[in-house]
Coordinates of N, CA and C in Angstrom, one line a residue:
Chain S
D295 N 105.6 43.5 -51.2 CA 105.5 44.1 -52.6 C 104.4 43.4 -53.4
T296 N 103.7 44.1 -54.1 CA 102.7 43.5 -55.0 C 103.4 43.2 -56.3
A297 N 103.4 42.0 -56.8 CA 104.2 41.7 -58.0 C 103.9 40.3 -58.5
V298 N 104.5 40.0 -59.6 CA 104.5 38.6 -60.1 C 105.9 38.1 -59.9
S299 N 106.0 36.9 -59.2 CA 107.3 36.4 -58.8 C 107.5 35.0 -59.4
Q300 N 108.7 34.6 -59.7 CA 109.0 33.3 -60.3 C 110.2 32.7 -59.5
T301 N 110.2 31.4 -59.4 CA 111.3 30.6 -58.9 C 111.5 29.3 -59.6
P302 N 112.7 29.0 -59.9 CA 114.0 29.7 -59.6 C 114.3 30.8 -60.6
K303 N 115.3 31.6 -60.4 CA 115.7 32.6 -61.3 C 116.5 31.9 -62.4
Y304 N 117.4 31.0 -62.0 CA 118.2 30.2 -63.0 C 118.0 28.8 -62.7
L305 N 118.0 28.0 -63.8 CA 117.8 26.6 -63.7 C 118.7 25.9 -64.8
V306 N 119.7 25.1 -64.3 CA 120.5 24.4 -65.2 C 120.3 22.9 -65.0
T307 N 120.0 22.2 -66.1 CA 119.7 20.8 -65.9 C 120.1 20.0 -67.2
Q308 N 120.1 18.7 -67.1 CA 120.5 17.9 -68.2 C 119.3 17.4 -69.1
M309 N 119.6 17.1 -70.3 CA 118.6 16.6 -71.2 C 117.9 15.4 -70.6
G310 N 116.6 15.3 -70.8 CA 115.9 14.1 -70.3 C 115.3 14.3 -68.9
N311 N 115.7 15.3 -68.2 CA 115.2 15.5 -66.9 C 113.8 16.2 -66.9
D312 N 113.1 16.1 -65.8 CA 111.8 16.8 -65.6 C 112.0 17.9 -64.6
K313 N 111.5 19.1 -65.0 CA 111.6 20.2 -64.0 C 110.4 21.0 -64.0
S314 N 110.3 21.9 -62.9 CA 109.1 22.8 -62.8 C 109.6 24.2 -62.5
I315 N 108.9 25.1 -63.0 CA 109.1 26.5 -62.6 C 107.8 27.0 -62.0
K316 N 108.0 27.8 -60.9 CA 106.8 28.2 -60.1 C 106.6 29.7 -60.4
C317 N 105.3 30.1 -60.4 CA 104.9 31.5 -60.6 C 103.8 31.8 -59.6
E318 N 103.9 33.0 -59.0 CA 102.9 33.4 -58.1 C 102.7 34.9 -58.3
Q319 N 101.4 35.3 -58.2 CA 101.0 36.7 -58.3 C 100.1 37.1 -57.2
N320 N 100.4 38.2 -56.6 CA 99.6 38.7 -55.5 C 98.8 40.0 -55.9
L321 N 98.6 40.1 -57.2 CA 97.8 41.2 -57.7 C 96.3 41.0 -57.7
G322 N 95.9 39.8 -57.4 CA 94.5 39.5 -57.4 C 94.0 39.3 -58.8
H323 N 94.8 39.1 -59.8 CA 94.4 38.9 -61.2 C 93.8 37.6 -61.4
D324 N 92.9 37.5 -62.5 CA 92.2 36.3 -62.8 C 92.9 35.4 -63.8
T325 N 93.8 36.0 -64.6 CA 94.4 35.3 -65.7 C 95.9 35.3 -65.6
M326 N 96.5 34.1 -65.8 CA 97.9 34.0 -65.8 C 98.4 33.4 -67.1
Y327 N 99.7 33.6 -67.4 CA 100.3 33.2 -68.7 C 101.7 32.7 -68.5
W328 N 102.1 32.0 -69.5 CA 103.5 31.6 -69.6 C 104.0 32.0 -71.0
Y329 N 105.2 32.7 -71.1 CA 105.8 33.0 -72.3 C 107.2 32.5 -72.4
K330 N 107.7 32.2 -73.6 CA 109.0 31.8 -73.8 C 109.8 32.8 -74.6
Q331 N 110.9 33.2 -74.1 CA 111.8 34.1 -74.9 C 113.0 33.4 -75.3
D332 N 113.2 33.3 -76.6 CA 114.3 32.5 -77.1 C 115.6 33.3 -77.2
S333 N 116.7 32.6 -77.7 CA 118.0 33.3 -77.7 C 118.0 34.5 -78.6
K334 N 117.1 34.7 -79.5 CA 117.0 35.9 -80.3 C 116.1 36.9 -79.7
K335 N 115.7 36.7 -78.5 CA 114.8 37.6 -77.7 C 113.4 37.7 -78.2
F336 N 113.0 36.7 -79.0 CA 111.6 36.6 -79.5 C 110.7 36.0 -78.4
L337 N 109.6 36.7 -78.2 CA 108.7 36.3 -77.1 C 107.5 35.6 -77.7
K338 N 107.1 34.5 -77.2 CA 105.9 33.8 -77.7 C 105.1 33.2 -76.6
I339 N 103.8 33.4 -76.7 CA 102.8 32.9 -75.7 C 102.8 31.4 -75.8
M340 N 102.9 30.8 -74.6 CA 102.8 29.3 -74.5 C 101.4 28.9 -74.0
F341 N 101.0 29.5 -72.9 CA 99.7 29.2 -72.3 C 99.0 30.5 -71.7
S342 N 97.7 30.5 -71.7 CA 97.0 31.5 -70.9 C 95.9 30.7 -70.2
Y343 N 95.7 31.1 -68.9 CA 94.8 30.3 -68.0 C 94.1 31.1 -67.1
N344 N 92.8 30.9 -67.0 CA 92.1 31.4 -65.8 C 91.2 30.3 -65.3
N345 N 90.4 30.6 -64.3 CA 89.7 29.4 -63.6 C 88.7 28.8 -64.5
K346 N 88.5 29.3 -65.7 CA 87.5 28.8 -66.6 C 88.1 28.1 -67.8
E347 N 89.2 28.5 -68.3 CA 89.7 28.0 -69.5 C 91.2 28.0 -69.6
L348 N 91.7 27.0 -70.3 CA 93.2 26.9 -70.6 C 93.3 27.0 -72.1
I349 N 94.1 28.0 -72.5 CA 94.3 28.2 -73.9 C 95.8 27.8 -74.2
I350 N 96.0 26.9 -75.1 CA 97.3 26.4 -75.3 C 97.7 26.8 -76.7
N351 N 98.9 27.4 -76.8 CA 99.4 27.6 -78.2 C 99.7 26.3 -78.8
E352 N 99.2 26.1 -80.0 CA 99.3 24.8 -80.6 C 100.7 24.4 -81.0
T353 N 101.7 25.3 -81.0 CA 103.1 24.9 -81.3 C 103.8 24.4 -80.0
V354 N 103.2 24.5 -78.9 CA 103.9 24.1 -77.6 C 103.8 22.6 -77.5
P355 N 105.0 21.9 -77.4 CA 105.0 20.4 -77.2 C 104.2 20.0 -76.0
N356 N 103.6 18.8 -76.0 CA 102.9 18.4 -74.9 C 103.7 17.9 -73.7
R357 N 105.0 18.1 -73.8 CA 106.0 17.9 -72.7 C 105.8 19.1 -71.7
F358 N 105.2 20.1 -72.2 CA 105.0 21.3 -71.3 C 103.6 21.3 -70.8
S359 N 103.4 21.4 -69.5 CA 102.0 21.5 -69.0 C 102.0 22.5 -67.8
P360 N 100.9 23.3 -67.9 CA 100.7 24.3 -66.8 C 99.9 23.6 -65.7
K361 N 100.2 24.0 -64.5 CA 99.4 23.4 -63.3 C 99.1 24.6 -62.4
S362 N 97.8 24.8 -62.1 CA 97.4 25.9 -61.3 C 96.7 25.4 -60.0
P363 N 97.4 25.4 -58.9 CA 96.8 24.9 -57.6 C 95.8 25.9 -57.1
D364 N 95.9 27.1 -57.4 CA 94.9 28.1 -57.0 C 95.1 29.3 -57.9
K365 N 94.2 30.3 -57.7 CA 94.1 31.5 -58.6 C 95.4 32.3 -58.7
A366 N 96.2 32.2 -57.6 CA 97.4 33.0 -57.5 C 98.7 32.3 -58.1
H367 N 98.5 31.1 -58.5 CA 99.7 30.3 -58.9 C 99.5 29.7 -60.2
L368 N 100.5 29.7 -61.1 CA 100.5 28.9 -62.3 C 101.9 28.4 -62.5
N369 N 102.1 27.1 -62.3 CA 103.4 26.5 -62.4 C 103.5 25.9 -63.8
L370 N 104.8 25.8 -64.2 CA 105.1 25.2 -65.5 C 105.9 23.9 -65.3
H371 N 105.4 22.8 -65.7 CA 106.1 21.5 -65.7 C 106.6 21.2 -67.0
I372 N 107.8 20.7 -67.1 CA 108.4 20.3 -68.4 C 109.0 18.9 -68.2
N373 N 108.6 18.0 -69.0 CA 109.1 16.6 -69.0 C 110.1 16.4 -70.1
S374 N 111.0 15.5 -69.9 CA 112.0 15.1 -70.9 C 112.6 16.3 -71.6
L375 N 113.3 17.1 -70.8 CA 113.9 18.3 -71.3 C 114.8 18.1 -72.5
E376 N 114.7 19.0 -73.5 CA 115.6 19.0 -74.7 C 116.4 20.2 -74.7
L377 N 117.5 20.1 -75.5 CA 118.4 21.3 -75.7 C 117.6 22.5 -76.1
G378 N 116.7 22.3 -77.0 CA 115.9 23.4 -77.6 C 115.0 24.1 -76.6
D379 N 114.9 23.5 -75.4 CA 114.0 24.2 -74.4 C 114.8 25.3 -73.7
S380 N 116.1 25.4 -73.9 CA 116.8 26.4 -73.3 C 116.3 27.8 -73.7
A381 N 115.9 28.6 -72.7 CA 115.3 29.9 -73.0 C 115.0 30.6 -71.7
V382 N 114.5 31.8 -71.8 CA 114.0 32.5 -70.6 C 112.5 32.3 -70.6
Y383 N 111.9 31.9 -69.5 CA 110.5 31.7 -69.4 C 109.9 32.8 -68.5
F384 N 108.9 33.5 -69.0 CA 108.3 34.6 -68.3 C 106.8 34.2 -67.9
C385 N 106.5 34.4 -66.7 CA 105.1 34.3 -66.2 C 104.5 35.7 -66.3
A386 N 103.2 35.8 -66.5 CA 102.6 37.1 -66.5 C 101.2 36.9 -65.9
S387 N 100.6 38.0 -65.5 CA 99.2 37.9 -65.0 C 98.5 39.2 -65.5
S388 N 97.2 39.1 -65.6 CA 96.4 40.3 -66.0 C 95.0 40.2 -65.4
Q389 N 94.4 41.4 -65.3 CA 93.0 41.6 -65.0 C 92.5 42.6 -66.0
G390 N 92.0 42.2 -67.1 CA 91.8 43.1 -68.2 C 92.9 42.9 -69.2
A391 N 93.2 44.0 -69.9 CA 94.1 43.9 -71.1 C 95.6 43.9 -70.7
A392 N 96.0 44.8 -69.9 CA 97.5 44.9 -69.6 C 98.0 43.8 -68.8
Q393 N 99.1 43.3 -69.2 CA 99.8 42.1 -68.5 C 101.0 42.6 -67.8
Y394 N 101.2 41.9 -66.6 CA 102.3 42.3 -65.8 C 103.2 41.0 -65.6
F395 N 104.5 41.2 -65.9 CA 105.4 40.1 -66.1 C 106.3 39.8 -64.8
G396 N 106.6 38.6 -64.7 CA 107.6 38.2 -63.6 C 109.0 38.4 -64.1
P397 N 110.0 38.2 -63.3 CA 111.4 38.5 -63.6 C 112.0 37.5 -64.6
G398 N 111.3 36.4 -64.8 CA 111.9 35.4 -65.8 C 112.7 34.3 -65.1
T399 N 112.7 33.2 -65.7 CA 113.5 32.0 -65.3 C 114.4 31.6 -66.5
R400 N 115.7 31.7 -66.3 CA 116.6 31.3 -67.4 C 116.9 29.8 -67.2
L401 N 116.4 29.1 -68.2 CA 116.6 27.6 -68.2 C 117.6 27.2 -69.2
T402 N 118.6 26.5 -68.7 CA 119.7 26.0 -69.6 C 119.7 24.5 -69.5
V403 N 119.6 23.9 -70.7 CA 119.6 22.4 -70.8 C 120.9 22.0 -71.4
T404 N 121.6 21.1 -70.7 CA 122.9 20.7 -71.2 C 122.9 19.3 -71.7
Chain T
A1313 N 95.4 35.0 -89.1 CA 96.0 35.1 -87.8 C 96.6 36.5 -87.6
Q1314 N 96.6 36.9 -86.3 CA 97.2 38.2 -86.0 C 98.7 38.2 -86.1
R1315 N 99.3 39.3 -86.4 CA 100.7 39.4 -86.6 C 101.2 40.8 -86.2
V1316 N 102.3 40.9 -85.6 CA 102.9 42.2 -85.3 C 104.3 42.2 -85.9
T1317 N 104.6 43.3 -86.6 CA 105.9 43.5 -87.3 C 106.6 44.7 -86.8
Q1318 N 107.8 44.4 -86.3 CA 108.8 45.5 -86.0 C 109.9 45.4 -86.9
P1319 N 110.0 46.3 -87.9 CA 111.0 46.1 -89.0 C 112.4 46.3 -88.6
E1320 N 112.7 47.1 -87.6 CA 114.0 47.3 -87.2 C 114.4 46.4 -86.0
K1321 N 115.5 45.6 -86.2 CA 116.0 44.8 -85.2 C 116.8 45.6 -84.2
L1322 N 117.5 46.6 -84.8 CA 118.4 47.5 -84.0 C 118.3 48.9 -84.5
L1323 N 118.2 49.8 -83.5 CA 118.1 51.2 -83.8 C 119.0 52.0 -82.9
S1324 N 120.0 52.7 -83.5 CA 120.9 53.5 -82.8 C 120.8 54.9 -83.1
V1325 N 120.6 55.7 -82.0 CA 120.5 57.2 -82.2 C 121.3 57.9 -81.1
F1326 N 121.6 59.1 -81.4 CA 122.4 59.9 -80.4 C 121.5 60.5 -79.4
K1327 N 122.0 60.7 -78.2 CA 121.3 61.4 -77.1 C 120.8 62.7 -77.6
G1328 N 119.5 63.0 -77.3 CA 118.9 64.2 -77.7 C 118.2 64.2 -79.0
A1329 N 118.5 63.2 -79.8 CA 117.9 63.1 -81.1 C 116.5 62.5 -80.9
P1330 N 115.6 62.7 -81.9 CA 114.2 62.1 -81.9 C 114.3 60.6 -82.1
V1331 N 113.4 59.8 -81.5 CA 113.4 58.4 -81.7 C 112.0 58.0 -82.2
E1332 N 112.0 57.1 -83.2 CA 110.7 56.5 -83.6 C 110.9 55.0 -83.8
L1333 N 110.2 54.2 -83.1 CA 110.3 52.7 -83.2 C 109.0 52.3 -83.9
K1334 N 109.2 51.6 -85.0 CA 108.0 51.3 -85.9 C 107.4 50.0 -85.5
C1335 N 106.1 50.0 -85.6 CA 105.3 48.8 -85.3 C 104.1 48.8 -86.3
N1336 N 103.9 47.7 -87.0 CA 102.7 47.5 -87.8 C 102.1 46.2 -87.4
Y1337 N 100.8 46.1 -87.6 CA 100.1 44.9 -87.2 C 99.1 44.5 -88.3
S1338 N 98.7 43.2 -88.2 CA 97.7 42.8 -89.0 C 96.7 42.0 -88.2
Y1339 N 95.5 42.4 -88.2 CA 94.4 41.7 -87.4 C 93.1 42.2 -88.0
S1340 N 92.2 41.3 -88.2 CA 90.9 41.6 -88.8 C 89.9 42.3 -87.9
G1341 N 90.1 42.2 -86.6 CA 89.2 42.8 -85.7 C 89.7 44.1 -85.1
S1342 N 89.3 44.5 -84.0 CA 89.8 45.7 -83.3 C 90.8 45.3 -82.2
P1343 N 92.0 45.5 -82.4 CA 93.0 45.0 -81.5 C 93.2 46.0 -80.4
E1344 N 93.8 45.5 -79.3 CA 94.4 46.4 -78.3 C 95.9 46.3 -78.4
L1345 N 96.5 47.5 -78.5 CA 98.0 47.5 -78.7 C 98.8 48.1 -77.6
F1346 N 100.0 47.5 -77.4 CA 100.8 47.9 -76.2 C 102.2 48.0 -76.7
W1347 N 103.0 48.8 -75.9 CA 104.4 48.8 -76.0 C 105.0 48.3 -74.6
Y1348 N 105.9 47.4 -74.7 CA 106.6 46.9 -73.5 C 108.1 47.2 -73.7
V1349 N 108.7 47.5 -72.5 CA 110.2 47.7 -72.6 C 110.9 46.7 -71.7
Q1350 N 112.0 46.3 -72.1 CA 112.8 45.3 -71.3 C 114.2 45.9 -71.2
Y1351 N 114.6 46.4 -70.0 CA 115.9 46.8 -69.8 C 116.8 45.6 -69.6
S1352 N 118.1 45.8 -69.7 CA 119.0 44.7 -69.7 C 118.8 43.7 -68.5
R1353 N 118.5 42.5 -68.9 CA 118.3 41.4 -67.9 C 117.2 41.7 -66.9
Q1354 N 116.2 42.4 -67.3 CA 115.1 42.7 -66.3 C 113.8 42.2 -66.9
R1355 N 112.8 42.3 -66.2 CA 111.5 41.8 -66.7 C 110.9 42.8 -67.6
L1356 N 109.9 42.4 -68.4 CA 109.2 43.3 -69.3 C 108.3 44.2 -68.5
Q1357 N 108.3 45.4 -68.9 CA 107.4 46.4 -68.2 C 106.5 47.0 -69.2
L1358 N 105.3 47.2 -68.8 CA 104.3 47.9 -69.7 C 104.7 49.4 -69.8
L1359 N 104.9 49.8 -71.0 CA 105.2 51.2 -71.2 C 104.0 52.0 -71.6
L1360 N 103.3 51.6 -72.6 CA 102.1 52.3 -73.1 C 101.0 51.3 -73.6
R1361 N 99.8 51.8 -73.5 CA 98.7 51.1 -74.1 C 97.9 52.1 -74.9
H1362 N 97.4 51.7 -76.1 CA 96.8 52.7 -77.0 C 95.5 53.2 -76.4
I1363 N 94.9 52.5 -75.5 CA 93.6 52.9 -75.0 C 93.8 54.2 -74.1
S1364 N 94.9 54.2 -73.4 CA 95.0 55.3 -72.4 C 95.5 56.5 -73.0
R1365 N 96.2 56.5 -74.2 CA 96.7 57.7 -74.8 C 97.5 58.6 -73.9
E1366 N 98.4 58.0 -73.2 CA 99.2 58.7 -72.2 C 100.6 58.8 -72.7
S1367 N 101.4 59.6 -72.0 CA 102.8 59.7 -72.3 C 103.6 59.2 -71.1
I1368 N 104.4 58.2 -71.3 CA 105.2 57.7 -70.2 C 106.7 57.8 -70.5
K1369 N 107.5 58.4 -69.6 CA 108.9 58.6 -69.8 C 109.2 59.4 -71.1
G1370 N 108.2 60.2 -71.5 CA 108.4 61.0 -72.7 C 108.0 60.3 -74.0
F1371 N 107.6 59.1 -73.9 CA 107.2 58.3 -75.1 C 105.7 58.5 -75.3
T1372 N 105.3 58.5 -76.6 CA 103.9 58.5 -77.0 C 103.8 57.5 -78.1
A1373 N 102.6 57.0 -78.3 CA 102.3 56.1 -79.5 C 100.8 56.3 -79.8
D1374 N 100.6 56.5 -81.1 CA 99.2 56.7 -81.6 C 98.9 55.6 -82.5
L1375 N 97.7 55.1 -82.3 CA 97.2 54.0 -83.2 C 96.6 54.6 -84.4
N1376 N 97.2 54.1 -85.6 CA 96.7 54.6 -86.9 C 96.0 53.4 -87.6
K1377 N 94.7 53.3 -87.5 CA 94.0 52.1 -88.0 C 94.1 52.1 -89.6
G1378 N 94.2 53.2 -90.2 CA 94.3 53.2 -91.7 C 95.6 52.6 -92.1
E1379 N 96.7 52.9 -91.4 CA 98.0 52.3 -91.8 C 98.4 51.1 -90.9
T1380 N 97.4 50.7 -90.1 CA 97.6 49.6 -89.1 C 99.0 49.7 -88.5
S1381 N 99.2 50.9 -87.9 CA 100.5 51.1 -87.2 C 100.3 51.6 -85.8
F1382 N 101.4 51.4 -85.0 CA 101.3 51.9 -83.6 C 102.8 52.2 -83.3
H1383 N 103.3 53.3 -84.0 CA 104.7 53.6 -83.8 C 105.0 54.3 -82.5
L1384 N 106.1 54.0 -81.9 CA 106.5 54.6 -80.6 C 107.5 55.8 -80.8
K1385 N 107.2 56.9 -80.2 CA 108.0 58.1 -80.5 C 108.4 58.8 -79.2
K1386 N 109.6 59.5 -79.3 CA 110.1 60.3 -78.2 C 110.9 61.4 -78.9
P1387 N 110.6 62.7 -78.5 CA 111.3 63.8 -79.2 C 112.8 63.9 -78.9
F1388 N 113.2 63.5 -77.7 CA 114.6 63.7 -77.3 C 115.0 62.5 -76.5
A1389 N 115.9 61.7 -77.2 CA 116.3 60.4 -76.5 C 117.3 60.7 -75.4
Q1390 N 117.1 59.8 -74.4 CA 118.1 59.9 -73.2 C 118.8 58.5 -73.1
E1391 N 120.0 58.5 -72.5 CA 120.8 57.3 -72.5 C 120.0 56.2 -71.7
E1392 N 119.3 56.5 -70.7 CA 118.5 55.5 -70.0 C 117.4 54.9 -70.8
D1393 N 117.2 55.4 -72.0 CA 116.1 54.8 -72.9 C 116.7 53.5 -73.6
S1394 N 118.0 53.3 -73.5 CA 118.5 52.1 -74.1 C 117.9 50.8 -73.6
A1395 N 117.3 50.0 -74.4 CA 116.6 48.8 -74.0 C 116.0 48.1 -75.2
M1396 N 115.4 46.9 -74.9 CA 114.6 46.3 -76.0 C 113.2 46.7 -75.9
Y1397 N 112.6 47.0 -77.0 CA 111.2 47.5 -77.0 C 110.4 46.5 -77.8
Y1398 N 109.2 46.1 -77.3 CA 108.4 45.2 -77.9 C 107.0 45.8 -78.1
C1399 N 106.5 45.7 -79.3 CA 105.1 46.1 -79.6 C 104.3 44.8 -79.5
A1400 N 103.1 44.9 -78.9 CA 102.3 43.7 -78.7 C 100.8 44.0 -79.0
L1401 N 100.2 42.9 -79.4 CA 98.7 43.0 -79.7 C 98.0 42.0 -78.9
R1402 N 96.8 42.4 -78.5 CA 95.9 41.5 -77.8 C 94.6 41.6 -78.6
M1403 N 94.0 40.4 -78.9 CA 92.8 40.4 -79.7 C 91.6 40.9 -79.0
G1404 N 91.6 40.9 -77.7 CA 90.5 41.4 -77.0 C 89.5 40.3 -76.6
G1405 N 89.1 40.4 -75.3 CA 88.2 39.4 -74.8 C 88.8 38.1 -74.4
G1406 N 88.2 37.4 -73.5 CA 88.7 36.1 -73.1 C 90.1 36.2 -72.4
A1407 N 90.8 35.1 -72.5 CA 92.1 35.0 -71.8 C 93.2 34.9 -72.8
D1408 N 93.1 35.7 -73.9 CA 94.2 35.6 -74.9 C 95.4 36.2 -74.4
G1409 N 96.6 35.5 -74.8 CA 97.9 36.1 -74.6 C 98.2 37.2 -75.6
L1410 N 99.3 37.8 -75.3 CA 99.8 38.9 -76.2 C 100.6 38.2 -77.4
T1411 N 100.4 38.8 -78.6 CA 101.2 38.5 -79.7 C 102.3 39.6 -79.8
F1412 N 103.5 39.2 -79.7 CA 104.6 40.2 -79.7 C 105.3 40.3 -81.1
G1413 N 105.8 41.5 -81.4 CA 106.7 41.7 -82.4 C 108.1 41.1 -82.0
K1414 N 109.0 41.1 -82.9 CA 110.3 40.5 -82.6 C 111.2 41.4 -81.8
G1415 N 110.7 42.6 -81.6 CA 111.5 43.5 -80.7 C 112.5 44.4 -81.5
T1416 N 112.7 45.6 -80.9 CA 113.7 46.5 -81.5 C 114.7 46.8 -80.3
H1417 N 116.0 46.6 -80.6 CA 117.0 47.0 -79.6 C 117.4 48.4 -79.8
L1418 N 117.0 49.3 -78.9 CA 117.3 50.7 -79.0 C 118.6 51.0 -78.2
I1419 N 119.5 51.6 -78.9 CA 120.8 52.0 -78.3 C 120.9 53.5 -78.4
I1420 N 121.1 54.2 -77.3 CA 121.2 55.6 -77.3 C 122.7 55.9 -77.0
Q1421 N 123.3 56.6 -78.0 CA 124.7 56.9 -77.9 C 124.9 58.2 -77.3
P1422 N 126.0 58.4 -76.4 CA 126.2 59.6 -75.7 C 126.7 60.7 -76.7

């Protein structure tokens, strides 16, 4: 299947831990993104990245860092997790304007 | 800064009734506008983009630059249309992410 995939689907962890969420796309797209969807279902861009530039939303804490081992992957590393980081994180990719989203990772910090 | 406003948090209509989900935007340039739909606990799916001027699942949306609006319409609602609908704006060019409205939860009553 051609798609954007994320692992894990669910992640429960304690405050202070460091965790990663993986994202892969096999659509051949040049640009990948991470979005955060909070408890009120509000979606906000965190990062956009292609092989030339990383654009960071200025409101994202530096505990969050994207890592791209190759064009098809954009992983999200989170250090020192806080309760407020609990949310659903969506990866997306695009070639041009329309973006295609992964299934989401529901992160719960206890 | 760009902004997308969806004034209705929740919209409930009866099956067979017309549906209009409102979206207004503010952006000084020429934006690209999209509607995304998120069915319960699923990924976001692209529904419409203003450039293509197409009809998907009976939905249409017209960009009105004078009113800075991109309302989503369907003449006859169906129960399977119940979902969260997000209007989104892309500034165009580069690797910019989407700016989303806060979403409208559409409920179609039988």
